Short mmCIF file of C-alpha atoms and ligand atoms in Angstrom, two decimals:
data_model
loop_
_atom_site.label_atom_id
_atom_site.label_comp_id
_atom_site.label_asym_id
_atom_site.label_seq_id
_atom_site.Cartn_x
_atom_site.Cartn_y
_atom_site.Cartn_z
CA MET A 924 -76.72 -30.83 -1.21
CA ASP A 925 -75.08 -33.95 -2.69
CA LYS A 926 -72.83 -36.42 -0.84
CA LEU A 927 -70.94 -39.38 -1.84
CA ILE A 928 -71.22 -42.86 -0.36
CA ILE A 929 -68.32 -45.22 -0.91
CA LYS A 930 -68.09 -48.91 0.08
CA GLY A 931 -64.36 -49.45 0.22
CA GLY A 932 -62.01 -52.25 -0.50
CA LYS A 933 -62.67 -52.77 -4.28
CA LYS A 934 -59.32 -53.14 -6.18
CA LEU A 935 -59.62 -50.64 -9.20
CA LYS A 936 -59.31 -52.21 -12.59
CA GLY A 937 -59.84 -51.14 -16.25
CA GLU A 938 -59.46 -47.94 -18.06
CA VAL A 939 -60.32 -44.35 -17.43
CA THR A 940 -60.01 -41.19 -19.76
CA VAL A 941 -58.84 -37.83 -18.23
CA SER A 942 -60.80 -34.67 -18.94
CA GLY A 943 -59.48 -31.29 -20.08
CA SER A 944 -57.55 -29.20 -17.71
CA LYS A 945 -59.49 -26.92 -15.31
CA ASN A 946 -56.49 -24.84 -14.59
CA ALA A 947 -55.52 -24.45 -18.19
CA ALA A 948 -59.10 -24.00 -19.45
CA LEU A 949 -59.84 -21.04 -16.99
CA PRO A 950 -57.12 -18.65 -18.25
CA ILE A 951 -57.61 -19.71 -21.89
CA PHE A 952 -61.37 -18.71 -21.56
CA VAL A 953 -60.26 -15.36 -19.98
CA ALA A 954 -57.80 -14.72 -22.85
CA THR A 955 -60.63 -14.81 -25.35
CA ILE A 956 -61.24 -11.22 -24.03
CA LEU A 957 -58.21 -10.12 -26.01
CA ALA A 958 -59.41 -11.38 -29.40
CA PRO A 959 -62.78 -10.11 -30.56
CA GLY A 960 -64.54 -12.83 -32.75
CA ILE A 961 -65.39 -16.44 -32.24
CA ASN A 962 -62.92 -18.52 -30.33
CA GLN A 963 -63.68 -22.33 -30.41
CA ILE A 964 -62.20 -24.12 -27.36
CA SER A 965 -62.42 -27.84 -27.22
CA ASN A 966 -61.63 -30.57 -24.62
CA VAL A 967 -63.19 -28.40 -22.20
CA PRO A 968 -64.11 -30.13 -18.78
CA PHE A 969 -67.66 -30.01 -17.37
CA LEU A 970 -67.06 -28.26 -14.19
CA ARG A 971 -68.60 -25.58 -11.83
CA ASP A 972 -65.51 -23.33 -12.14
CA ILE A 973 -65.97 -23.46 -16.01
CA ASN A 974 -69.51 -22.31 -15.61
CA THR A 975 -68.37 -19.58 -13.41
CA THR A 976 -65.99 -18.36 -15.93
CA ILE A 977 -68.73 -18.48 -18.67
CA LYS A 978 -70.82 -16.26 -16.35
CA VAL A 979 -67.96 -13.79 -15.85
CA LEU A 980 -67.46 -13.55 -19.66
CA GLU A 981 -71.23 -13.15 -20.28
CA SER A 982 -71.38 -10.48 -17.66
CA LEU A 983 -68.92 -8.56 -19.62
CA GLY A 984 -71.05 -8.94 -22.82
CA ALA A 985 -69.62 -12.06 -24.57
CA SER A 986 -71.81 -14.65 -26.07
CA VAL A 987 -70.98 -18.25 -25.09
CA GLU A 988 -72.36 -21.37 -26.67
CA GLY A 989 -71.68 -24.64 -25.35
CA ASN A 990 -71.81 -27.95 -27.11
CA GLY A 991 -70.54 -30.95 -25.16
CA HIS A 992 -66.82 -30.35 -24.44
CA VAL A 993 -66.67 -27.73 -27.13
CA VAL A 994 -67.46 -24.07 -26.29
CA LYS A 995 -67.57 -21.29 -28.53
CA ILE A 996 -66.82 -17.77 -27.13
CA ASP A 997 -67.72 -14.77 -29.15
CA SER A 998 -65.84 -11.90 -27.41
CA ASP A 999 -66.88 -9.23 -30.02
CA GLY A 1000 -69.73 -7.95 -28.08
CA ILE A 1001 -67.75 -7.39 -24.73
CA ASN A 1002 -68.77 -3.84 -23.50
CA SER A 1003 -68.37 -3.87 -19.95
CA HIS A 1004 -65.03 -3.60 -18.09
CA GLU A 1005 -66.33 -4.67 -14.55
CA ALA A 1006 -66.19 -7.91 -12.81
CA THR A 1007 -68.30 -7.86 -9.61
CA TYR A 1008 -67.66 -9.14 -6.17
CA ASP A 1009 -70.47 -11.67 -6.68
CA LEU A 1010 -68.64 -13.48 -9.50
CA VAL A 1011 -65.02 -13.14 -8.18
CA LYS A 1012 -65.94 -14.31 -4.71
CA THR A 1013 -67.15 -17.64 -6.17
CA MET A 1014 -63.88 -18.21 -8.16
CA ARG A 1015 -60.72 -16.40 -7.34
CA ALA A 1016 -59.44 -16.90 -10.96
CA SER A 1017 -61.98 -14.37 -12.15
CA VAL A 1018 -59.50 -11.67 -11.30
CA LEU A 1019 -57.53 -12.65 -14.23
CA VAL A 1020 -59.97 -10.67 -16.51
CA LEU A 1021 -58.35 -7.33 -15.09
CA GLY A 1022 -55.27 -7.46 -17.34
CA PRO A 1023 -57.11 -8.42 -20.58
CA LEU A 1024 -59.74 -5.89 -19.99
CA LEU A 1025 -57.19 -3.20 -19.44
CA ALA A 1026 -55.11 -4.29 -22.62
CA ARG A 1027 -58.40 -4.15 -24.74
CA PHE A 1028 -60.28 -1.22 -23.18
CA GLY A 1029 -57.66 0.91 -21.21
CA LYS A 1030 -59.79 0.46 -18.23
CA ALA A 1031 -61.11 -2.22 -15.82
CA ARG A 1032 -62.71 -2.47 -12.34
CA VAL A 1033 -62.49 -5.83 -10.80
CA SER A 1034 -63.45 -7.01 -7.30
CA LEU A 1035 -60.47 -8.10 -5.07
CA PRO A 1036 -60.78 -11.85 -4.63
CA GLY A 1037 -59.91 -12.13 -0.77
CA GLY A 1038 -58.57 -15.25 0.72
CA CYS A 1039 -59.79 -18.80 0.52
CA ALA A 1040 -59.77 -22.07 2.57
CA ILE A 1041 -56.10 -22.76 1.60
CA GLY A 1042 -54.58 -19.57 2.34
CA ALA A 1043 -54.60 -15.72 2.07
CA ARG A 1044 -53.60 -15.88 -1.78
CA PRO A 1045 -52.72 -12.17 -2.28
CA ILE A 1046 -52.69 -10.70 -5.90
CA ASN A 1047 -49.96 -8.12 -5.10
CA LEU A 1048 -47.68 -9.49 -7.75
CA HIS A 1049 -50.26 -9.38 -10.34
CA LEU A 1050 -50.93 -5.63 -9.50
CA LYS A 1051 -47.19 -4.71 -9.33
CA GLY A 1052 -46.59 -6.42 -12.69
CA LEU A 1053 -49.61 -4.40 -14.37
CA GLN A 1054 -48.10 -1.30 -12.89
CA ALA A 1055 -44.63 -2.05 -14.34
CA LEU A 1056 -46.51 -2.36 -17.75
CA GLY A 1057 -47.85 1.15 -17.08
CA ALA A 1058 -51.30 0.71 -15.48
CA GLU A 1059 -52.51 3.26 -13.00
CA ILE A 1060 -54.05 1.27 -10.16
CA VAL A 1061 -56.09 2.21 -7.10
CA LEU A 1062 -57.78 0.05 -4.62
CA GLU A 1063 -61.14 1.22 -3.45
CA HIS A 1064 -64.02 -0.41 -1.57
CA GLY A 1065 -62.61 -3.77 -2.20
CA TYR A 1066 -62.12 -3.14 -5.99
CA VAL A 1067 -59.14 -2.79 -8.22
CA GLU A 1068 -59.69 0.20 -10.43
CA ALA A 1069 -57.15 0.32 -13.30
CA LYS A 1070 -56.60 2.46 -16.32
CA CYS A 1071 -53.88 2.90 -18.87
CA LYS A 1072 -53.41 4.35 -22.43
CA ARG A 1073 -51.56 1.34 -24.17
CA LEU A 1074 -49.68 -0.93 -21.79
CA LYS A 1075 -45.92 -0.75 -22.53
CA GLY A 1076 -43.52 -3.68 -22.23
CA ALA A 1077 -41.34 -3.90 -19.36
CA ARG A 1078 -38.88 -6.31 -17.31
CA ILE A 1079 -40.72 -7.89 -14.37
CA ASN A 1080 -38.97 -10.07 -11.95
CA PHE A 1081 -41.40 -12.25 -9.69
CA ASP A 1082 -40.61 -12.39 -5.96
CA VAL A 1083 -42.20 -15.74 -5.75
CA SER A 1084 -43.25 -18.25 -8.39
CA THR A 1085 -46.99 -17.51 -9.17
CA VAL A 1086 -48.97 -19.46 -11.69
CA GLY A 1087 -51.73 -16.90 -11.95
CA GLY A 1088 -49.44 -13.90 -11.82
CA THR A 1089 -47.41 -15.36 -14.80
CA GLU A 1090 -50.61 -15.99 -16.70
CA HIS A 1091 -52.03 -12.71 -16.05
CA LEU A 1092 -48.99 -10.69 -17.17
CA MET A 1093 -48.46 -12.73 -20.16
CA MET A 1094 -52.04 -11.95 -21.20
CA ALA A 1095 -51.59 -8.27 -20.39
CA ALA A 1096 -48.42 -8.03 -22.22
CA ALA A 1097 -49.42 -9.91 -25.40
CA THR A 1098 -50.71 -6.61 -26.85
CA ALA A 1099 -48.48 -4.16 -24.94
CA LYS A 1100 -46.05 -1.92 -26.91
CA GLY A 1101 -42.56 -3.37 -27.18
CA GLU A 1102 -41.04 -6.29 -25.30
CA THR A 1103 -41.77 -7.71 -21.93
CA VAL A 1104 -39.57 -10.05 -20.05
CA LEU A 1105 -41.06 -12.08 -17.17
CA GLU A 1106 -38.22 -13.30 -15.00
CA ASN A 1107 -38.53 -15.99 -12.22
CA ALA A 1108 -41.79 -17.02 -14.08
CA ALA A 1109 -43.78 -19.96 -13.10
CA ARG A 1110 -43.28 -22.96 -15.37
CA GLU A 1111 -46.33 -25.04 -14.92
CA PRO A 1112 -47.70 -26.88 -18.07
CA GLU A 1113 -50.87 -24.78 -17.85
CA ILE A 1114 -48.79 -21.66 -18.64
CA VAL A 1115 -47.21 -23.28 -21.71
CA ASP A 1116 -50.84 -24.18 -22.79
CA LEU A 1117 -51.95 -20.64 -22.28
CA ALA A 1118 -48.94 -19.30 -24.32
CA GLN A 1119 -49.64 -21.63 -27.17
CA TYR A 1120 -53.24 -20.49 -27.43
CA LEU A 1121 -52.14 -16.71 -27.17
CA ASN A 1122 -49.50 -17.51 -30.01
CA ARG A 1123 -52.37 -19.15 -31.99
CA MET A 1124 -54.15 -15.87 -31.80
CA GLY A 1125 -51.15 -14.04 -33.09
CA ALA A 1126 -49.19 -13.21 -29.95
CA LYS A 1127 -45.35 -13.57 -30.00
CA ILE A 1128 -44.35 -15.38 -26.81
CA GLU A 1129 -41.16 -17.38 -26.23
CA GLY A 1130 -39.93 -19.29 -23.29
CA ALA A 1131 -43.18 -20.23 -21.66
CA GLY A 1132 -42.27 -23.46 -19.53
CA THR A 1133 -38.94 -21.94 -18.60
CA ASP A 1134 -38.38 -19.13 -15.94
CA THR A 1135 -37.83 -16.38 -18.54
CA ILE A 1136 -40.74 -15.57 -20.86
CA ARG A 1137 -40.20 -13.10 -23.62
CA ILE A 1138 -43.21 -11.39 -25.10
CA GLN A 1139 -43.05 -9.16 -28.18
CA GLY A 1140 -46.15 -7.02 -28.08
CA VAL A 1141 -48.32 -7.08 -31.04
CA SER A 1142 -50.91 -4.53 -32.03
CA GLU A 1143 -53.91 -6.91 -32.07
CA LEU A 1144 -54.83 -10.55 -31.57
CA SER A 1145 -57.51 -12.41 -33.53
CA ALA A 1146 -59.98 -15.14 -32.54
CA ALA A 1147 -58.42 -18.75 -32.63
CA ASN A 1148 -59.51 -22.38 -32.02
CA TYR A 1149 -57.69 -24.37 -29.47
CA GLU A 1150 -57.81 -27.73 -27.74
CA VAL A 1151 -57.17 -27.62 -23.91
CA MET A 1152 -54.41 -29.95 -22.40
CA PRO A 1153 -55.45 -32.96 -20.15
CA ASP A 1154 -55.90 -32.35 -16.43
CA ARG A 1155 -52.70 -33.44 -14.86
CA ILE A 1156 -54.22 -33.33 -11.26
CA GLU A 1157 -57.15 -35.50 -12.23
CA ALA A 1158 -54.81 -37.96 -13.85
CA GLY A 1159 -52.57 -38.02 -10.78
CA THR A 1160 -55.64 -38.62 -8.61
CA PHE A 1161 -56.47 -41.72 -10.57
CA MET A 1162 -52.87 -42.97 -10.25
CA ILE A 1163 -53.24 -42.86 -6.51
CA ALA A 1164 -56.60 -44.35 -6.53
CA ALA A 1165 -55.18 -47.41 -8.30
CA ALA A 1166 -52.06 -47.56 -5.98
CA MET A 1167 -54.00 -47.27 -2.76
CA THR A 1168 -56.69 -49.96 -3.62
CA GLY A 1169 -54.31 -52.67 -4.84
CA GLY A 1170 -55.55 -51.78 -8.41
CA ASP A 1171 -54.06 -52.03 -11.87
CA ILE A 1172 -55.59 -49.39 -14.29
CA ARG A 1173 -54.82 -47.69 -17.55
CA ILE A 1174 -55.14 -44.03 -17.96
CA ASN A 1175 -55.86 -42.65 -21.32
CA ASP A 1176 -55.28 -39.11 -22.56
CA MET A 1177 -52.84 -38.16 -19.91
CA LYS A 1178 -49.41 -36.66 -20.20
CA LEU A 1179 -47.15 -38.60 -17.77
CA GLU A 1180 -44.33 -36.02 -18.45
CA HIS A 1181 -46.42 -33.46 -16.75
CA LEU A 1182 -46.46 -35.63 -13.54
CA ASP A 1183 -42.72 -36.73 -13.35
CA ALA A 1184 -42.36 -35.46 -9.71
CA LEU A 1185 -45.35 -37.51 -8.60
CA ALA A 1186 -44.57 -40.48 -10.82
CA PHE A 1187 -40.99 -40.74 -9.30
CA LYS A 1188 -42.30 -40.53 -5.74
CA MET A 1189 -44.86 -43.15 -6.55
CA GLN A 1190 -42.26 -45.42 -7.87
CA ASP A 1191 -40.31 -44.91 -4.68
CA ALA A 1192 -43.50 -46.06 -2.87
CA GLY A 1193 -43.28 -49.22 -4.86
CA VAL A 1194 -45.98 -48.45 -7.55
CA GLU A 1195 -45.28 -49.70 -11.08
CA ILE A 1196 -45.91 -47.00 -13.76
CA THR A 1197 -45.42 -47.58 -17.45
CA SER A 1198 -46.45 -45.60 -20.43
CA ARG A 1199 -47.11 -46.90 -23.93
CA ASP A 1200 -48.78 -45.31 -26.96
CA GLY A 1201 -50.14 -42.42 -24.86
CA VAL A 1202 -51.79 -44.86 -22.19
CA VAL A 1203 -50.34 -44.95 -18.63
CA ARG A 1204 -50.59 -48.18 -16.76
CA VAL A 1205 -50.45 -47.92 -12.86
CA LYS A 1206 -50.04 -51.11 -10.81
CA ALA A 1207 -50.12 -51.13 -7.05
CA PRO A 1208 -47.59 -53.04 -5.07
CA LYS A 1209 -48.57 -55.68 -2.51
CA ARG A 1210 -47.77 -53.08 0.16
CA LEU A 1211 -46.89 -49.36 -0.29
CA LYS A 1212 -43.70 -47.91 1.20
CA SER A 1213 -43.52 -44.46 2.96
CA VAL A 1214 -41.90 -41.72 1.11
CA ASN A 1215 -41.37 -38.06 1.99
CA ILE A 1216 -42.50 -35.16 -0.16
CA LYS A 1217 -42.01 -31.33 -0.26
CA THR A 1218 -44.46 -29.37 -2.50
CA ARG A 1219 -42.73 -26.99 -4.82
CA PRO A 1220 -43.50 -24.96 -7.93
CA TYR A 1221 -43.33 -26.96 -11.14
CA PRO A 1222 -41.39 -29.18 -11.99
CA GLY A 1223 -41.41 -29.87 -8.12
CA PHE A 1224 -44.09 -31.88 -6.38
CA PRO A 1225 -47.43 -30.24 -7.10
CA THR A 1226 -49.38 -28.79 -3.96
CA ASP A 1227 -52.49 -29.82 -5.88
CA MET A 1228 -51.48 -33.48 -5.31
CA GLN A 1229 -50.42 -33.17 -1.78
CA ALA A 1230 -53.65 -34.13 -0.04
CA GLN A 1231 -54.09 -37.05 -2.21
CA PHE A 1232 -50.50 -38.20 -1.63
CA MET A 1233 -51.00 -37.96 2.20
CA ALA A 1234 -54.19 -40.16 1.85
CA MET A 1235 -51.89 -42.80 0.23
CA MET A 1236 -49.25 -42.53 2.73
CA CYS A 1237 -51.85 -43.15 5.42
CA VAL A 1238 -51.79 -46.90 4.40
CA ALA A 1239 -47.96 -47.16 3.68
CA ASP A 1240 -45.44 -49.00 5.50
CA GLY A 1241 -43.46 -46.68 7.84
CA ALA A 1242 -43.64 -42.94 8.34
CA SER A 1243 -43.77 -40.30 5.70
CA VAL A 1244 -42.95 -36.55 6.20
CA ILE A 1245 -44.85 -34.22 3.98
CA SER A 1246 -44.06 -30.46 3.77
CA GLU A 1247 -46.51 -27.94 2.26
CA ASN A 1248 -44.51 -25.00 0.97
CA ILE A 1249 -46.88 -23.20 -1.43
CA PHE A 1250 -49.98 -22.56 0.74
CA GLU A 1251 -50.05 -21.74 4.40
CA ASN A 1252 -53.33 -23.63 5.32
CA ARG A 1253 -53.43 -26.63 3.08
CA PHE A 1254 -53.75 -29.27 5.72
CA MET A 1255 -57.46 -29.17 6.30
CA HIS A 1256 -57.91 -32.75 5.17
CA VAL A 1257 -55.82 -33.99 8.02
CA SER A 1258 -58.53 -33.79 10.70
CA GLU A 1259 -60.96 -35.50 8.25
CA LEU A 1260 -58.37 -38.33 7.41
CA LEU A 1261 -57.95 -38.97 11.23
CA ARG A 1262 -61.73 -40.06 11.21
CA PHE A 1263 -60.73 -42.98 8.87
CA GLY A 1264 -58.14 -44.13 11.46
CA ALA A 1265 -55.18 -42.50 9.91
CA ASP A 1266 -52.14 -41.56 12.35
CA ILE A 1267 -51.14 -37.99 11.39
CA THR A 1268 -49.52 -35.20 13.27
CA VAL A 1269 -48.82 -31.79 12.17
CA GLU A 1270 -46.36 -29.07 13.08
CA GLY A 1271 -46.33 -25.80 11.30
CA ASN A 1272 -46.13 -26.64 7.48
CA THR A 1273 -44.97 -30.32 8.04
CA ALA A 1274 -47.27 -33.39 8.60
CA THR A 1275 -45.92 -36.76 9.62
CA VAL A 1276 -47.97 -39.77 8.60
CA LYS A 1277 -47.41 -43.05 10.23
CA GLY A 1278 -48.88 -45.68 7.82
CA VAL A 1279 -51.59 -48.01 9.30
CA ARG A 1280 -52.50 -51.39 7.94
CA LYS A 1281 -56.11 -50.63 7.09
CA LEU A 1282 -58.31 -47.43 7.13
CA SER A 1283 -61.89 -47.83 8.32
CA GLY A 1284 -64.99 -46.38 6.71
CA ALA A 1285 -65.91 -42.98 8.24
CA PRO A 1286 -68.20 -40.02 7.60
CA SER A 1287 -66.08 -36.95 6.38
CA MET A 1288 -66.62 -33.51 5.13
CA ALA A 1289 -64.82 -31.87 2.16
CA THR A 1290 -63.20 -28.59 2.89
CA ASP A 1291 -61.60 -27.64 -0.34
CA LEU A 1292 -61.25 -29.23 -3.84
CA ARG A 1293 -58.14 -31.37 -3.37
CA ALA A 1294 -59.10 -32.25 0.13
CA SER A 1295 -62.36 -33.66 -1.21
CA ALA A 1296 -60.26 -35.85 -3.45
CA SER A 1297 -58.13 -37.14 -0.59
CA LEU A 1298 -61.32 -38.31 1.31
CA ILE A 1299 -62.67 -40.21 -1.58
CA LEU A 1300 -59.37 -41.97 -1.87
CA ALA A 1301 -59.45 -42.85 1.82
CA GLY A 1302 -62.81 -44.05 1.39
CA LEU A 1303 -61.95 -46.31 -1.54
CA ALA A 1304 -59.10 -47.98 0.47
CA ALA A 1305 -60.98 -48.25 3.67
CA GLU A 1306 -62.91 -51.18 5.14
CA GLY A 1307 -66.63 -50.49 5.35
CA THR A 1308 -68.80 -47.46 4.34
CA SER A 1309 -67.68 -43.77 4.04
CA GLU A 1310 -69.40 -40.67 3.30
CA VAL A 1311 -68.05 -37.47 1.99
CA THR A 1312 -70.34 -34.33 2.44
CA ARG A 1313 -69.97 -30.78 0.91
CA ILE A 1314 -68.93 -32.22 -2.44
CA TYR A 1315 -69.66 -28.98 -4.22
CA HIS A 1316 -66.06 -28.39 -3.62
CA LEU A 1317 -65.39 -31.48 -5.74
CA ASP A 1318 -67.63 -30.36 -8.41
CA ARG A 1319 -65.53 -27.30 -9.07
CA GLY A 1320 -62.63 -29.41 -10.32
CA TYR A 1321 -63.41 -33.06 -11.09
CA GLU A 1322 -65.64 -33.97 -13.86
CA SER A 1323 -67.89 -36.92 -12.93
CA ILE A 1324 -65.29 -38.45 -10.71
CA GLU A 1325 -67.79 -40.85 -9.05
CA LYS A 1326 -68.85 -42.22 -12.51
CA LYS A 1327 -65.23 -42.50 -13.65
CA LEU A 1328 -64.18 -44.30 -10.40
CA ALA A 1329 -67.33 -46.52 -10.60
CA GLY A 1330 -66.19 -47.34 -14.15
CA LEU A 1331 -63.00 -48.65 -12.60
CA GLY A 1332 -65.05 -50.94 -10.32
CA ALA A 1333 -65.39 -48.73 -7.27
CA ASP A 1334 -68.51 -48.90 -5.19
CA ILE A 1335 -69.38 -45.07 -5.08
CA VAL A 1336 -72.54 -43.29 -5.52
CA ARG A 1337 -73.80 -39.76 -5.33
CA VAL A 1338 -76.94 -39.17 -3.36
CA LYS A 1339 -79.10 -36.09 -2.37
CA GLU A 1340 -78.84 -35.19 1.29
N1 EPU B 2247 -48.71 -15.28 -4.29
C1 EPU B 2247 -48.39 -13.97 -3.81
N2 EPU B 2247 -48.67 -12.87 -4.44
C2 EPU B 2247 -49.33 -12.99 -5.53
C3 EPU B 2247 -49.60 -14.25 -6.16
C4 EPU B 2247 -49.28 -15.40 -5.50
O1 EPU B 2247 -47.70 -14.07 -2.78
O2 EPU B 2247 -49.66 -11.89 -6.19
C5 EPU B 2247 -48.38 -16.57 -3.58
C6 EPU B 2247 -49.50 -17.31 -3.03
O3 EPU B 2247 -50.17 -16.79 -1.86
C7 EPU B 2247 -48.99 -18.69 -2.96
C8 EPU B 2247 -47.90 -18.72 -4.10
O4 EPU B 2247 -47.60 -17.33 -4.38
O5 EPU B 2247 -48.41 -18.77 -1.63
C9 EPU B 2247 -48.40 -19.45 -5.34
O6 EPU B 2247 -49.56 -18.97 -5.78
P1 EPU B 2247 -50.00 -19.00 -7.25
O7 EPU B 2247 -50.17 -17.55 -7.74
O8 EPU B 2247 -49.02 -19.84 -8.06
O9 EPU B 2247 -51.27 -19.66 -7.26
P2 EPU B 2247 -52.74 -19.46 -8.03
O10 EPU B 2247 -52.28 -19.00 -9.46
O11 EPU B 2247 -53.57 -18.62 -7.23
C10 EPU B 2247 -52.85 -21.76 -9.20
C11 EPU B 2247 -53.88 -22.85 -9.29
C12 EPU B 2247 -54.04 -23.56 -7.89
C13 EPU B 2247 -52.64 -24.16 -7.59
C14 EPU B 2247 -51.64 -23.01 -7.58
C15 EPU B 2247 -50.09 -23.49 -7.36
C16 EPU B 2247 -55.49 -22.02 -10.94
C17 EPU B 2247 -56.80 -21.46 -11.18
N3 EPU B 2247 -55.22 -22.26 -9.59
O12 EPU B 2247 -53.38 -20.88 -8.22
O13 EPU B 2247 -55.04 -24.64 -8.09
O14 EPU B 2247 -52.69 -24.80 -6.31
O15 EPU B 2247 -51.64 -22.42 -8.90
O16 EPU B 2247 -49.81 -24.40 -8.22
O17 EPU B 2247 -54.66 -22.30 -11.91
C18 EPU B 2247 -56.60 -26.27 -7.49
O18 EPU B 2247 -56.74 -26.49 -8.74
O19 EPU B 2247 -57.08 -26.87 -6.47
C19 EPU B 2247 -55.84 -24.91 -6.95
C20 EPU B 2247 -55.93 -24.45 -5.90
#
């Protein structure tokens, strides 16, 4: 198993380029099931979750060819309609194959994903939506078994904003008979990216990025090429790395408009953020100020940036109150951040962080993807040497983060344990 060793205290300087978005690429890969033929997807990040998605598609009968950051998915040969427990348990997003398989073959059998470190993460809204589109669904021995003739358009109103649920139903409805309206839909940029790809394949989807998405079902979709959007969470993580280390960096290939909620809070904390010709410059203040955040669905503050923001507040002047409103167990980084000398107390879904002048290097263990990032950030800002173990979580979602940070002047290496 690999671990990271970080010697903290280096001010980050220079330029870094953001990779393609994990959370946009995953559903886009899954959507290829809907369009037999060769789909060429570019700006694909090199990540463990992408490899898992490729394995899922291959297990269904697709042929996948990767060439750098460009992946060709030939979904013509798909002949299985089953995603097994082995695959779904390694990555929850695999469950998204259910709707597209159902739409293409009229049947699907997909393992239930179960919970994960950050929460129970049910898929009840995905299943309720598919039922509204006319699928017959039974749950048996941990599997969802679904069948239908042709899915039929329907009006679906989500009880809570769900990114995966919105993506799932948008894919399933693309070839349903008639119109589907998704109300109280999630508005994340990754949903817009998926809708653009589906439209490139011939779907008729309007309103993605708002809370009402209208989908006119078409009889078939055809294979298409698409370039995945940049990863806003990776970009946000670099912004915080600069801010916490007294740095001054330029970030290429990021869309600052996808990170307004984060950027406003960072500016409140004293960080200078400017954008010119597609390059975002982030300059740290002498001393960060504390600010409060509440995670919310987009365009609110992203839960996927909460752990990293908390790491930053550990070295800010004053006290910061952080409320996590999306997942019920997303404070696992707190006990690890305490090892660095942070002062954090948690009550329910609220953490109070009292900034300290300096963190000190510490051994720590990653518990989930974004928690891993927060520990690296703490290590970069700390005095002395830190270790982050169990970084397989990190490899799910950050492409070569240690190399990119080293390119900005950080002293960080990956070693085998
Ligand atoms: N929810 C339900 N029922 C459902 C679906 C969701 O109650 O049927 C609840 C969840 O339990 C949660 C809330 O709704 O409390 C929001 O969950 P959502 O469905 O939006 O999350 P997701 O689609 O499972 C995606 C990202 C996550 C990100 C969340 C929220 C992907 C592959 N994953 O998950 O990314 O945190 O949206 O923005 O897109 C990460 O990258 O580290 C990560 C966890």
